[in-house]
Amino acid sequence: MILVVSEKNDQSTYEVMQWLKRYNVPHFRINGEDVLNIKMLDLNKEVILDVQGNEIPLSKVSVLWYRRGSFNFRKSVAENYEGIIDTESKVLNNYLFKYLDTKKHCLNNFLYAFVNKLYVLELAQDAGLNIPRTFVTGNKGYALDYLKNEREVITKIMGSQFLIRNTGTIKMAYTEQVSDQDINGFADSFFPSLLQKRISKRYEIRAFYFDGRFYSMAILSQGNKKTETDYRKYDHELPNRAIPYQLPGEVEDRLKVVFTKLNLNSGSADLILDNNHHYIFLEINPIGQFGMVSKPCNYHLEKKLANHLINHGAEYDVTLNEGHRCKGK
Amino acid sequence: MRYKPDDYMVMVANCIPVKGYSRSIIYDLYRETFDFIPNDLFDLISKYNKQELAQVFGDTPSEFHHVLDEYIHFLLEKEYILLTDRPNELACFPDLNLEWDMPATITNAIIDIGSARFDIADYTGILRDLNDLGCTHLQFRFFPGYDHRMALELLGALNDLDMLVEVLIPYDPSQPPGYYVNLYRQFQKIQSITVFDFHGNLDFFDSEDYRPFAQYVRFTAEVISDQSHCGIISPAYFSVNIPMFTESLQFNSCLNRKVAVDQFGNIRNCPSLTKSYGLINDSDLKQVVHSEAFRECWTLNKDKISICRVCEFRYMCTDCRAFVPNATDKPLRCSYNPITCEWN
Ligand code: SF4
Ligand code: SF4
């Protein structure tokens, strides 16, 4: 059985599962929103999850596709105990995902889904990729010096993307250019912030990595002032062109080293091709939206991913008979 | 916009020029729009994609250089091409993958219901089969004489299934028009309703309560008594996008992965096609759609249709195979002439 761990409204998960359904392959999806329990965890024997009434013995799982979310053992408890329950939940999550990691074929895993942006940049540089000069400071003097040296500087969050919903408005962390005035307006000491030299870009590249291959897309945004710093600020009238792209082999090889060091067998990498035609590595997002690469480039990643899960399921699965694995049309 | 003689021009991979008899079209599959271009610009793009501009100019007599200049400006302005002066960058821009596939064995279905009486169980059985086949888009067309109570039951049966439905229904003069808006609100799987044979006024759409629904619930005076209203080809129905383009390249853009039940309960490729594969109460829909015979028309793509095969609209246009003089003739209900480029 293929186990899919995701979140409720994830469109890509839905599309991959449509393929699993078409091929008639046994699969089960657990969403981060589902409340689960452990029916039993008999060390070195068997683990049986209870997912809203469905019994899932992990011995029957051959492949895990970890897309996002985690196992949610939430139980209503008195407020003071929530911290303890959270900690206990973490122990269980770590054990269960470790169990799956060692015993099953996993396409990504919760264990490796949270990467540290700063560490990843260092890894990338070690692998021979160019990175933008990156500086973290919470000191006004240092920030002004950095700005003086690098001239054009941007700031972005170090953690993962967030949304703050206020009545009627949504705030999102965009990458923004920083000016002298901005910094002069700060107190002498402020919360440590990431500053990066702004890179003049010819185009931006999003490379989805999976099964040892890269499926890349270039986003041509230069002609369009509004999106020059962060293409997520869509220009709704005329969306930036996104086209299929082929990274040079040596860039792919270096990226592969980074993914491997992070224990990731799938994920998205963001790069920039600067105006001097150098590839500059920006970041890796382990649970990146591959639908946004798959559709404009017609890569059919949803189908490829489903086939990958099925093929690996076949290698490990002893409970399936041939009839369950009708491939092709 | 500037360009230099040593620039190479690269056609953006998801913008694809298609040549017609008298003019061509660039299909902008990314922005989902299109532009007409003269055939000589089509030829120029095909010949010089990924070539140096100096060569294009060199091959063109100088009295036409101003036309060339205009063409290049047009392509740049629309961002149909990008320029690079580094030949080694050319390998970074692969062509678009033209594969088409969908997880669903049947992607769309039409069920017509008129005065012929079948058991509700026959229809709910079909709905379940369609759901198993992965069908996500359904059209229910109710014709005069249909049983309204059964219609409501069928719409309710969709609640547990994974498909959205478009409803076509005759207006019942004993109901206020708002009744149909309430239908839309009541059944979560209804995507849109078209109420035909309606001759009243639509003032109620001005009220706060109803206005938001005006785009989903449409009223028309047109009278639709059976399946024969279908198959009209007009620019209003054109769609420019990757799934439509790639499907049309290989398959029939109307019938591929479609199944229909006509108002007399016949399983067909489309309600207006004459071949029946059995009645819903004694045939297995799943078996039918897996048969070779049923799928034969799926691969009848536009390149096999006379006249359409030289039409610049051929990969954005829905191909009707029901209203045609002969199997591979141009749809009768298309009034476009690709030779003169006129709609008659
Ligand atoms: S073949 Fe023609 S009549 Fe039949 S469904 Fe398609 S457009 Fe309608
Ligand atoms: S001639 Fe054929 S391809 Fe062209 S618009 Fe008419 S039906 Fe469509």
XYZ file of C-alpha atoms and ligand atoms in Angstrom:
689
model
C 0.000 0.000 0.000
C 1.131 3.530 -0.766
C 0.811 5.874 2.171
C 0.364 9.553 1.358
C 0.834 12.137 4.078
C -0.402 15.584 3.119
C -2.808 18.354 3.987
C -6.457 18.608 3.158
C -6.600 21.142 0.337
C -3.388 20.295 -1.462
C -4.203 20.240 -5.164
C -1.053 18.359 -6.239
C -1.805 15.547 -3.803
C -5.296 15.273 -5.258
C -3.936 15.033 -8.781
C -1.326 12.397 -7.973
C -3.992 10.380 -6.189
C -6.234 10.526 -9.247
C -3.473 8.633 -11.042
C -3.150 6.074 -8.259
C -6.900 5.590 -8.493
C -6.701 5.173 -12.270
C -4.012 2.485 -11.955
C -6.039 0.818 -9.251
C -3.170 0.794 -6.779
C -4.011 0.488 -3.085
C -3.238 3.730 -1.311
C -4.254 5.647 1.746
C -4.042 9.331 2.443
C -3.585 10.877 5.847
C -4.042 14.617 6.149
C -2.502 16.759 8.829
C -6.069 17.724 9.690
C -7.147 14.130 10.412
C -7.061 13.220 14.065
C -5.357 9.886 14.545
C -4.612 7.493 17.268
C -2.255 4.594 17.706
C -4.083 1.344 18.034
C -0.852 -0.348 18.926
C 2.853 0.131 18.601
C 4.534 -3.109 19.557
C 8.227 -2.373 19.234
C 9.952 -4.401 16.536
C 6.669 -6.063 15.672
C 3.865 -3.974 14.310
C 2.433 -0.486 14.326
C -1.267 -0.002 13.694
C -2.631 3.503 13.200
C -6.259 4.353 13.677
C -7.162 7.080 11.214
C -10.692 8.201 11.922
C -11.900 4.639 12.158
C -9.627 3.176 9.449
C -7.070 0.679 10.632
C -3.689 1.192 8.950
C -1.039 -1.417 9.778
C 2.317 0.075 8.785
C 3.592 -3.398 7.866
C 1.267 -3.190 4.858
C 2.803 0.107 3.737
C 5.384 -0.297 0.994
C 5.952 3.319 0.018
C 5.569 6.630 1.774
C 4.990 9.839 -0.115
C 5.473 12.628 2.343
C 4.039 15.771 0.823
C 3.384 17.982 3.861
C 1.763 18.016 7.309
C 2.347 15.461 10.046
C 0.540 12.889 12.182
C -1.907 14.667 14.367
C -2.615 13.011 17.722
C -4.402 16.046 19.087
C -6.628 15.300 21.994
C -8.484 17.882 23.965
C -6.646 18.310 27.234
C -6.589 20.906 29.951
C -4.661 23.957 28.797
C -1.653 23.558 31.062
C -0.943 20.151 29.570
C -0.884 21.180 25.919
C 2.870 21.652 25.936
C 3.376 18.141 27.265
C 1.009 16.645 24.693
C 2.867 18.512 21.937
C 6.176 17.096 23.098
C 4.765 13.578 23.324
C 3.293 13.985 19.834
C 6.676 15.022 18.503
C 8.294 11.909 19.932
C 5.661 9.745 18.248
C 5.943 11.597 14.935
C 9.702 11.302 14.935
C 9.555 7.605 15.732
C 6.902 6.809 13.133
C 8.612 8.748 10.363
C 11.968 7.205 11.350
C 10.335 3.761 11.212
C 9.026 4.519 7.703
C 12.370 6.016 6.697
C 14.368 2.930 7.598
C 11.911 0.238 6.523
C 10.110 1.640 3.478
C 10.821 3.470 0.262
C 10.101 7.111 1.007
C 9.608 9.937 -1.435
C 10.605 12.602 1.039
C 10.027 12.344 4.727
C 8.805 14.594 7.506
C 12.215 14.136 9.146
C 13.965 16.092 6.404
C 11.208 18.470 5.369
C 12.414 21.432 7.367
C 15.668 22.822 6.145
C 17.648 25.729 7.494
C 18.032 28.427 4.847
C 21.426 29.573 6.109
C 22.858 26.070 6.337
C 21.527 25.218 2.870
C 23.278 28.282 1.420
C 26.539 27.111 2.974
C 26.053 23.603 1.605
C 25.362 25.031 -1.837
C 28.528 27.068 -1.753
C 30.504 24.013 -0.624
C 29.045 22.122 -3.580
C 30.466 24.751 -5.923
C 27.346 26.787 -6.554
C 27.371 30.575 -6.469
C 25.295 32.133 -3.724
C 24.461 35.780 -3.097
C 26.592 37.330 -0.395
C 24.492 36.761 2.703
C 24.699 38.581 5.986
C 22.638 38.441 9.146
C 22.675 41.370 11.506
C 20.611 43.005 14.197
C 22.950 45.962 14.458
C 22.300 49.259 12.733
C 25.974 50.084 12.153
C 26.736 46.740 10.548
C 23.604 46.922 8.433
C 24.532 50.381 7.108
C 28.100 49.227 6.355
C 26.801 46.201 4.499
C 24.460 48.372 2.497
C 27.291 50.756 1.641
C 29.441 47.898 0.327
C 26.826 45.967 -1.557
C 24.762 48.961 -2.737
C 21.598 47.066 -3.539
C 20.399 44.832 -0.751
C 17.283 42.801 -0.156
C 15.866 41.213 2.951
C 13.798 38.088 3.294
C 12.615 35.748 5.998
C 14.907 32.998 7.207
C 12.097 30.630 8.107
C 9.332 29.322 5.915
C 6.668 31.362 4.236
C 3.864 32.526 6.469
C 0.524 34.191 6.104
C -0.885 36.604 8.630
C -4.591 37.054 8.207
C -6.102 40.200 9.567
C -9.633 41.339 9.007
C -9.780 41.530 5.257
C -6.046 41.596 4.579
C -3.447 38.912 4.193
C 0.175 39.619 4.935
C 2.834 37.515 3.339
C 6.600 37.647 3.565
C 7.896 38.991 0.294
C 11.451 39.615 -0.625
C 11.966 43.376 -0.382
C 14.680 45.802 -1.295
C 16.219 47.630 1.678
C 17.256 51.286 1.583
C 19.336 53.592 3.842
C 16.152 55.233 4.988
C 14.714 51.906 6.040
C 17.706 51.126 8.193
C 18.018 54.658 9.556
C 14.473 54.274 10.785
C 15.472 51.246 12.886
C 16.601 51.229 16.495
C 20.345 50.637 17.048
C 19.599 47.061 17.855
C 16.833 45.148 16.107
C 15.812 41.573 15.500
C 18.545 39.753 13.533
C 17.584 39.986 9.869
C 18.899 38.367 6.747
C 20.392 40.717 4.182
C 21.457 39.637 0.749
C 23.115 41.379 -2.129
C 20.475 42.008 -4.749
C 21.177 40.183 -7.943
C 20.381 41.661 -11.295
C 18.478 38.878 -12.874
C 18.110 37.797 -16.430
C 15.526 35.311 -15.241
C 14.580 33.226 -12.271
C 14.665 29.443 -12.338
C 12.606 27.022 -10.339
C 13.922 23.478 -10.611
C 11.820 20.618 -9.321
C 14.015 17.672 -8.400
C 12.654 14.193 -8.230
C 13.890 10.674 -8.912
C 17.362 11.956 -9.790
C 16.119 14.346 -12.469
C 15.428 18.043 -12.676
C 12.314 19.552 -14.225
C 13.037 23.226 -14.513
C 11.165 26.350 -15.446
C 12.449 29.834 -16.154
C 10.373 32.797 -15.076
C 11.019 35.759 -17.309
C 10.297 38.753 -15.142
C 12.873 41.303 -16.078
C 10.705 43.306 -18.465
C 8.268 43.884 -15.690
C 9.284 46.348 -12.969
C 6.688 45.279 -10.445
C 7.984 41.767 -10.063
C 11.676 42.356 -10.353
C 12.446 41.608 -6.722
C 9.944 38.831 -6.091
C 8.012 37.209 -8.873
C 5.324 35.981 -6.464
C 3.969 39.491 -6.595
C 2.055 38.556 -9.691
C 1.111 41.099 -12.203
C -2.400 39.870 -12.769
C -2.910 41.570 -16.077
C 0.060 40.048 -17.764
C 1.554 37.120 -15.892
C 5.305 36.758 -16.242
C 6.145 34.215 -18.820
C 7.176 30.864 -17.425
C 8.803 28.451 -19.851
C 10.435 25.016 -19.750
C 14.122 25.254 -18.974
C 17.120 22.989 -19.048
C 19.843 23.685 -16.494
C 23.401 22.882 -17.566
C 24.531 19.434 -16.404
C 27.168 20.754 -14.023
C 24.657 22.971 -12.220
C 22.310 19.998 -11.886
C 25.122 17.826 -10.530
C 25.960 20.399 -7.885
C 22.333 20.816 -6.910
C 22.042 17.056 -6.630
C 24.863 17.076 -4.091
C 22.933 19.573 -1.985
C 19.684 17.598 -2.172
C 21.519 14.404 -1.239
C 23.244 16.030 1.731
C 19.820 17.174 2.933
C 18.440 13.615 2.578
C 15.898 14.890 0.082
C 14.935 12.865 -2.976
C 12.496 15.511 -4.118
C 12.010 19.240 -3.741
C 12.308 22.598 -5.462
C 15.411 24.699 -5.878
C 15.291 28.403 -6.712
C 18.075 29.978 -8.706
C 18.731 33.158 -10.613
C 20.635 33.571 -13.818
C 22.254 36.955 -13.341
C 23.003 39.412 -16.101
C 26.534 38.025 -16.394
C 25.037 34.591 -17.032
C 26.078 33.128 -13.701
C 23.725 30.772 -11.942
C 23.129 31.955 -8.399
C 21.582 29.520 -5.962
C 18.922 30.997 -3.660
C 17.192 28.273 -1.694
C 15.646 24.833 -1.521
C 12.055 24.196 -0.619
C 11.503 20.513 0.242
C 7.745 20.708 -0.091
C 7.656 23.085 -3.029
C 4.579 23.369 -5.211
C 5.473 21.285 -8.239
C 2.099 21.932 -9.892
C 3.239 25.452 -10.746
C 6.185 23.972 -12.677
C 4.353 20.992 -14.097
C 1.453 22.857 -15.717
C 3.085 25.661 -17.751
C 5.849 23.285 -18.918
C 3.497 20.330 -19.490
C 5.872 18.024 -17.607
C 3.078 15.756 -16.295
C 4.894 15.549 -12.980
C 1.752 14.328 -11.226
C 1.701 11.254 -13.433
C 5.458 10.714 -13.162
C 5.260 10.913 -9.397
C 2.410 8.414 -9.272
C 4.364 6.038 -11.515
C 7.395 6.385 -9.284
C 5.348 5.478 -6.218
C 3.800 2.528 -8.010
C 7.119 1.219 -9.306
C 8.697 1.401 -5.884
C 5.617 -0.100 -4.311
C 6.013 -3.072 -6.600
C 9.587 -3.620 -5.481
C 8.728 -3.832 -1.840
C 5.168 -4.962 -1.747
C 4.438 -8.549 -0.942
C 0.752 -8.138 -0.282
C -0.192 -7.091 -3.804
C -0.942 -9.487 -6.599
C -0.403 -8.691 -10.267
C -4.001 -7.682 -10.749
C -3.482 -4.669 -8.566
C -0.764 -3.310 -10.700
C -2.278 -2.789 -14.082
C -0.033 -0.220 -15.696
C -0.703 1.858 -18.775
C -4.110 2.466 -20.190
C 12.964 47.301 -27.608
C 16.444 46.873 -28.921
C 18.060 43.974 -30.681
C 21.533 43.413 -32.101
C 22.602 41.523 -35.223
C 24.480 38.980 -33.096
C 21.369 38.174 -31.034
C 19.764 34.796 -31.476
C 15.984 34.728 -31.374
C 14.336 32.007 -29.317
C 10.636 31.306 -29.615
C 9.106 30.885 -26.152
C 8.249 27.162 -25.935
C 4.671 27.485 -24.723
C 3.760 29.922 -27.489
C 3.262 27.880 -30.615
C 2.693 29.152 -34.151
C 0.127 27.181 -36.172
C -0.093 27.640 -39.903
C -3.399 28.001 -41.692
C -4.197 28.191 -45.397
C -4.223 31.968 -45.581
C -2.850 33.132 -42.257
C -1.321 31.729 -39.092
C -1.886 32.061 -35.377
C 0.496 32.149 -32.456
C -1.185 30.154 -29.691
C -0.120 31.736 -26.421
C -0.705 28.646 -24.315
C 0.646 30.335 -21.206
C -1.423 33.516 -21.223
C -4.284 31.641 -22.894
C -4.782 34.016 -25.766
C -3.709 34.226 -29.404
C -2.526 36.539 -32.174
C -2.976 36.301 -35.921
C 0.227 36.495 -37.909
C 0.866 36.429 -41.653
C 2.073 33.127 -43.073
C 5.435 34.572 -44.011
C 6.076 35.352 -40.356
C 5.164 31.764 -39.532
C 7.736 30.578 -42.079
C 10.300 32.952 -40.702
C 9.844 31.698 -37.138
C 10.010 28.057 -38.211
C 13.139 28.615 -40.216
C 15.036 30.931 -37.910
C 14.088 29.848 -34.399
C 17.357 29.743 -32.441
C 19.251 31.390 -35.304
C 21.203 34.615 -35.362
C 19.264 37.716 -36.422
C 22.166 38.674 -38.692
C 21.356 35.581 -40.696
C 17.663 36.443 -40.989
C 18.576 39.883 -42.265
C 21.272 38.490 -44.527
C 18.790 36.112 -46.171
C 16.219 38.858 -46.697
C 16.450 41.406 -49.543
C 17.129 44.801 -48.031
C 13.879 46.350 -49.286
C 12.064 44.054 -46.832
C 14.230 44.833 -43.825
C 11.709 47.294 -42.460
C 9.050 44.531 -42.460
C 11.455 42.231 -40.669
C 12.112 44.957 -38.139
C 8.381 45.289 -37.550
C 8.002 41.546 -37.102
C 10.799 41.360 -34.569
C 9.373 44.271 -32.614
C 5.988 42.605 -32.557
C 7.453 39.310 -31.318
C 9.484 41.096 -28.663
C 6.635 43.240 -27.492
C 4.384 40.224 -27.044
C 7.293 38.375 -25.451
C 6.884 35.586 -27.991
C 10.637 35.524 -28.433
C 13.564 36.186 -26.205
C 17.008 37.199 -27.344
C 20.415 35.963 -26.354
C 23.840 36.746 -27.697
C 25.285 33.582 -26.155
C 24.906 30.535 -28.378
C 25.501 28.193 -25.437
C 22.338 29.451 -23.768
C 20.219 28.075 -26.623
C 20.351 24.547 -25.209
C 18.638 25.835 -22.053
C 15.370 26.376 -23.908
C 13.843 23.000 -24.761
C 10.664 22.592 -26.777
C 7.366 22.081 -25.019
C 6.519 18.469 -24.216
C 3.422 17.783 -26.331
C 2.182 14.728 -24.461
C -1.460 14.730 -23.421
C -2.863 12.455 -20.760
C -5.364 12.548 -17.945
C -5.874 10.174 -15.055
C -9.543 9.776 -15.953
C -10.589 6.975 -18.327
C -13.619 9.120 -19.077
C -13.106 12.849 -18.563
C -16.559 14.117 -19.423
C -20.066 12.831 -19.905
C -23.448 13.999 -21.114
C -26.658 12.522 -19.770
C -29.849 13.568 -21.539
C -33.149 12.992 -19.811
C -36.493 13.484 -21.524
C -39.851 11.798 -21.295
C -38.576 8.219 -21.668
C -38.891 6.462 -18.336
C -36.065 4.536 -16.765
C -35.565 3.553 -13.190
C -33.676 6.042 -11.079
C -31.395 3.118 -10.179
C -30.319 2.843 -13.830
C -29.132 6.442 -13.729
C -27.497 6.298 -10.323
C -25.674 3.159 -11.515
C -24.332 5.165 -14.461
C -23.241 7.954 -12.130
C -21.324 5.502 -9.941
C -19.664 3.936 -12.991
C -18.676 7.382 -14.251
C -17.221 8.176 -10.875
C -15.160 4.967 -10.917
C -13.967 5.867 -14.403
C -12.605 9.123 -12.987
C -15.124 11.383 -14.734
C -15.128 14.839 -13.183
C -17.288 16.826 -15.617
C -20.878 15.941 -16.215
C -23.613 17.609 -18.172
C -27.253 16.884 -17.325
C -29.596 18.051 -20.049
C -33.253 17.864 -19.125
C -35.682 18.120 -22.016
C -39.423 18.894 -21.865
C -41.331 15.978 -20.354
C -38.583 15.074 -17.855
C -39.483 14.000 -14.334
C -38.516 16.846 -12.020
C -38.539 14.760 -8.848
C -36.113 12.301 -10.336
C -33.933 15.189 -11.502
C -33.692 16.431 -7.920
C -32.809 12.962 -6.680
C -30.067 12.605 -9.278
C -28.581 15.976 -8.395
C -28.596 14.905 -4.764
C -26.873 11.615 -5.645
C -23.898 13.635 -6.897
C -23.135 14.856 -3.386
C -21.143 11.721 -2.624
C -19.356 11.652 -5.969
C -16.255 13.341 -7.254
C -17.780 15.269 -10.157
C -19.180 18.653 -10.998
C -22.231 19.086 -13.157
C -23.556 21.597 -15.658
C -27.344 21.561 -15.808
C -29.538 22.481 -18.758
C -33.200 22.622 -17.819
C -36.477 23.970 -19.293
C -38.180 26.779 -17.410
C -41.249 25.772 -15.449
C -43.662 28.747 -15.567
C -45.231 27.747 -12.246
C -41.944 28.553 -10.476
C -40.406 31.971 -9.838
C -37.013 32.329 -11.571
C -35.362 32.497 -8.138
C -36.218 28.826 -7.765
C -33.323 27.959 -10.082
C -30.909 30.099 -8.127
C -31.964 28.157 -5.066
C -31.308 24.900 -6.909
C -27.811 26.123 -7.609
C -27.376 26.964 -3.947
C -28.907 23.765 -2.687
C -26.824 21.276 -4.677
C -23.123 21.637 -4.008
C -22.018 19.831 -7.171
C -23.845 22.117 -9.604
C -21.314 24.234 -11.443
C -23.792 26.135 -13.594
C -27.433 26.038 -14.640
C -28.839 27.164 -17.959
C -32.603 27.631 -17.832
C -34.086 27.699 -21.323
C -37.509 28.605 -22.711
C -37.639 31.532 -20.285
C -39.506 34.621 -21.431
C -39.935 36.618 -18.237
C -37.745 39.376 -16.894
C -34.639 39.030 -14.787
C -35.032 42.049 -12.498
C -34.634 39.863 -9.457
C -30.915 39.551 -10.279
C -30.610 43.198 -9.212
C -31.244 42.249 -5.610
C -28.260 41.755 -3.297
C -29.318 38.164 -2.648
C -29.288 37.027 -6.230
C -26.679 39.175 -7.959
C -23.667 37.017 -7.033
C -25.316 34.048 -8.742
C -26.022 35.678 -12.090
C -22.825 34.226 -13.555
C -23.735 30.659 -12.575
C -27.450 30.642 -13.316
C -28.273 31.777 -16.826
C -31.671 32.237 -18.427
C -32.335 32.083 -22.139
C -35.395 32.356 -24.345
C -33.999 29.683 -26.630
C -36.158 26.574 -26.797
C -34.234 23.334 -26.587
C -36.384 20.317 -27.218
C -33.692 17.697 -27.782
C -29.954 17.061 -28.272
C -29.818 18.698 -31.709
C -28.880 22.176 -30.429
C -25.281 21.057 -29.825
C -22.229 21.307 -32.050
C -22.146 25.009 -32.848
C -18.654 26.252 -33.618
C -17.927 29.867 -32.842
C -15.009 31.894 -31.495
C -16.939 32.160 -28.220
C -16.176 28.480 -27.621
C -12.517 28.549 -28.571
C -10.049 27.767 -25.834
C -6.329 28.280 -25.941
C -4.413 26.305 -23.359
C -1.971 23.419 -23.058
C -4.456 20.610 -22.320
C -6.738 21.616 -25.207
C -3.851 22.104 -27.631
C -2.070 18.863 -26.836
C -5.276 16.837 -26.759
C -6.349 18.231 -30.152
C -2.989 17.342 -31.662
C -3.706 13.667 -31.132
C -7.365 13.239 -30.357
C -10.831 14.396 -31.252
C -11.395 17.529 -29.215
C -15.035 16.774 -28.485
C -15.345 12.996 -28.304
C -12.057 11.877 -26.759
C -12.792 10.230 -23.401
C -16.414 11.319 -23.575
C -19.456 9.116 -23.057
C -23.097 10.034 -23.397
C -26.510 8.657 -22.580
C -29.197 9.975 -24.891
C -32.759 10.695 -23.764
C -33.854 7.195 -24.786
C -31.226 5.546 -22.596
C -28.761 4.659 -25.361
C -25.071 4.703 -24.521
C -23.303 6.643 -27.262
C -20.168 8.648 -27.952
C -22.417 11.691 -28.061
C -26.210 11.971 -27.896
C -26.390 13.065 -31.528
C -24.268 10.286 -32.987
C -26.238 7.392 -34.396
C -24.286 4.415 -33.133
C -25.715 2.901 -29.929
C -23.674 0.638 -27.656
C -26.700 -0.616 -25.739
C -29.266 0.668 -23.266
C -28.385 1.776 -19.769
C -30.594 -0.869 -18.193
C -28.943 -3.799 -19.933
C -25.375 -2.793 -20.786
C -22.264 -2.333 -18.698
C -21.015 1.211 -19.194
C -17.501 0.338 -18.021
C -17.231 -2.460 -20.555
C -18.538 -0.240 -23.338
C -16.001 2.533 -22.783
C -13.135 0.049 -22.721
C -14.084 -1.437 -26.082
C -12.080 -0.733 -29.239
C -15.199 0.113 -31.194
C -16.271 2.791 -28.747
C -12.824 4.410 -28.815
C -12.437 4.473 -32.560
C -13.637 8.063 -32.936
C -11.370 9.288 -30.135
C -8.330 9.453 -32.402
C -10.061 11.336 -35.198
C -8.014 14.494 -34.765
C -8.254 17.735 -36.727
C -5.400 16.752 -39.031
C -7.708 14.079 -40.460
C -10.642 16.428 -41.103
C -10.869 18.073 -44.502
C -10.739 21.889 -44.487
C -10.176 21.938 -40.704
C -6.733 20.526 -41.331
C -5.727 23.793 -42.989
C -7.571 26.019 -40.522
C -5.493 28.117 -38.152
C -8.055 27.552 -35.353
C -7.758 23.760 -35.445
C -6.176 23.271 -32.023
C -8.461 25.649 -30.123
C -11.731 24.618 -31.742
C -14.053 21.849 -30.556
C -14.591 19.343 -33.309
C -18.199 18.253 -33.758
C -18.493 14.809 -35.373
C -22.282 14.538 -35.140
C -23.395 17.192 -37.584
C -21.219 16.372 -40.586
C -22.061 15.229 -44.122
C -19.329 12.565 -44.083
C -17.197 11.097 -41.327
C -14.140 13.269 -41.975
C -15.825 16.434 -43.229
C -15.673 19.812 -41.589
C -18.465 20.375 -39.000
C -21.646 21.630 -40.677
C -22.266 24.167 -37.952
C -19.010 25.960 -38.521
C -19.356 28.921 -40.825
C -15.674 29.723 -41.008
C -13.794 29.508 -44.241
C -10.045 29.233 -43.688
C -9.335 30.019 -47.338
C -11.019 33.434 -47.261
C -10.656 33.891 -43.465
C -14.315 34.839 -43.231
C -17.188 33.811 -40.993
C -20.280 33.531 -43.173
S -19.986 15.676 -31.371
Fe -21.139 17.547 -31.784
S -23.210 17.135 -31.076
Fe -21.873 15.609 -30.174
S -21.344 16.436 -28.201
Fe -19.717 17.004 -29.614
S -20.309 19.017 -30.335
Fe -22.145 18.120 -29.388
S -12.905 25.198 -40.078
Fe -12.737 23.489 -38.668
S -11.025 24.028 -37.332
Fe -11.653 25.896 -38.380
S -13.059 26.888 -36.992
Fe -14.303 25.618 -38.371
S -14.514 23.662 -37.335
Fe -12.863 24.766 -36.324
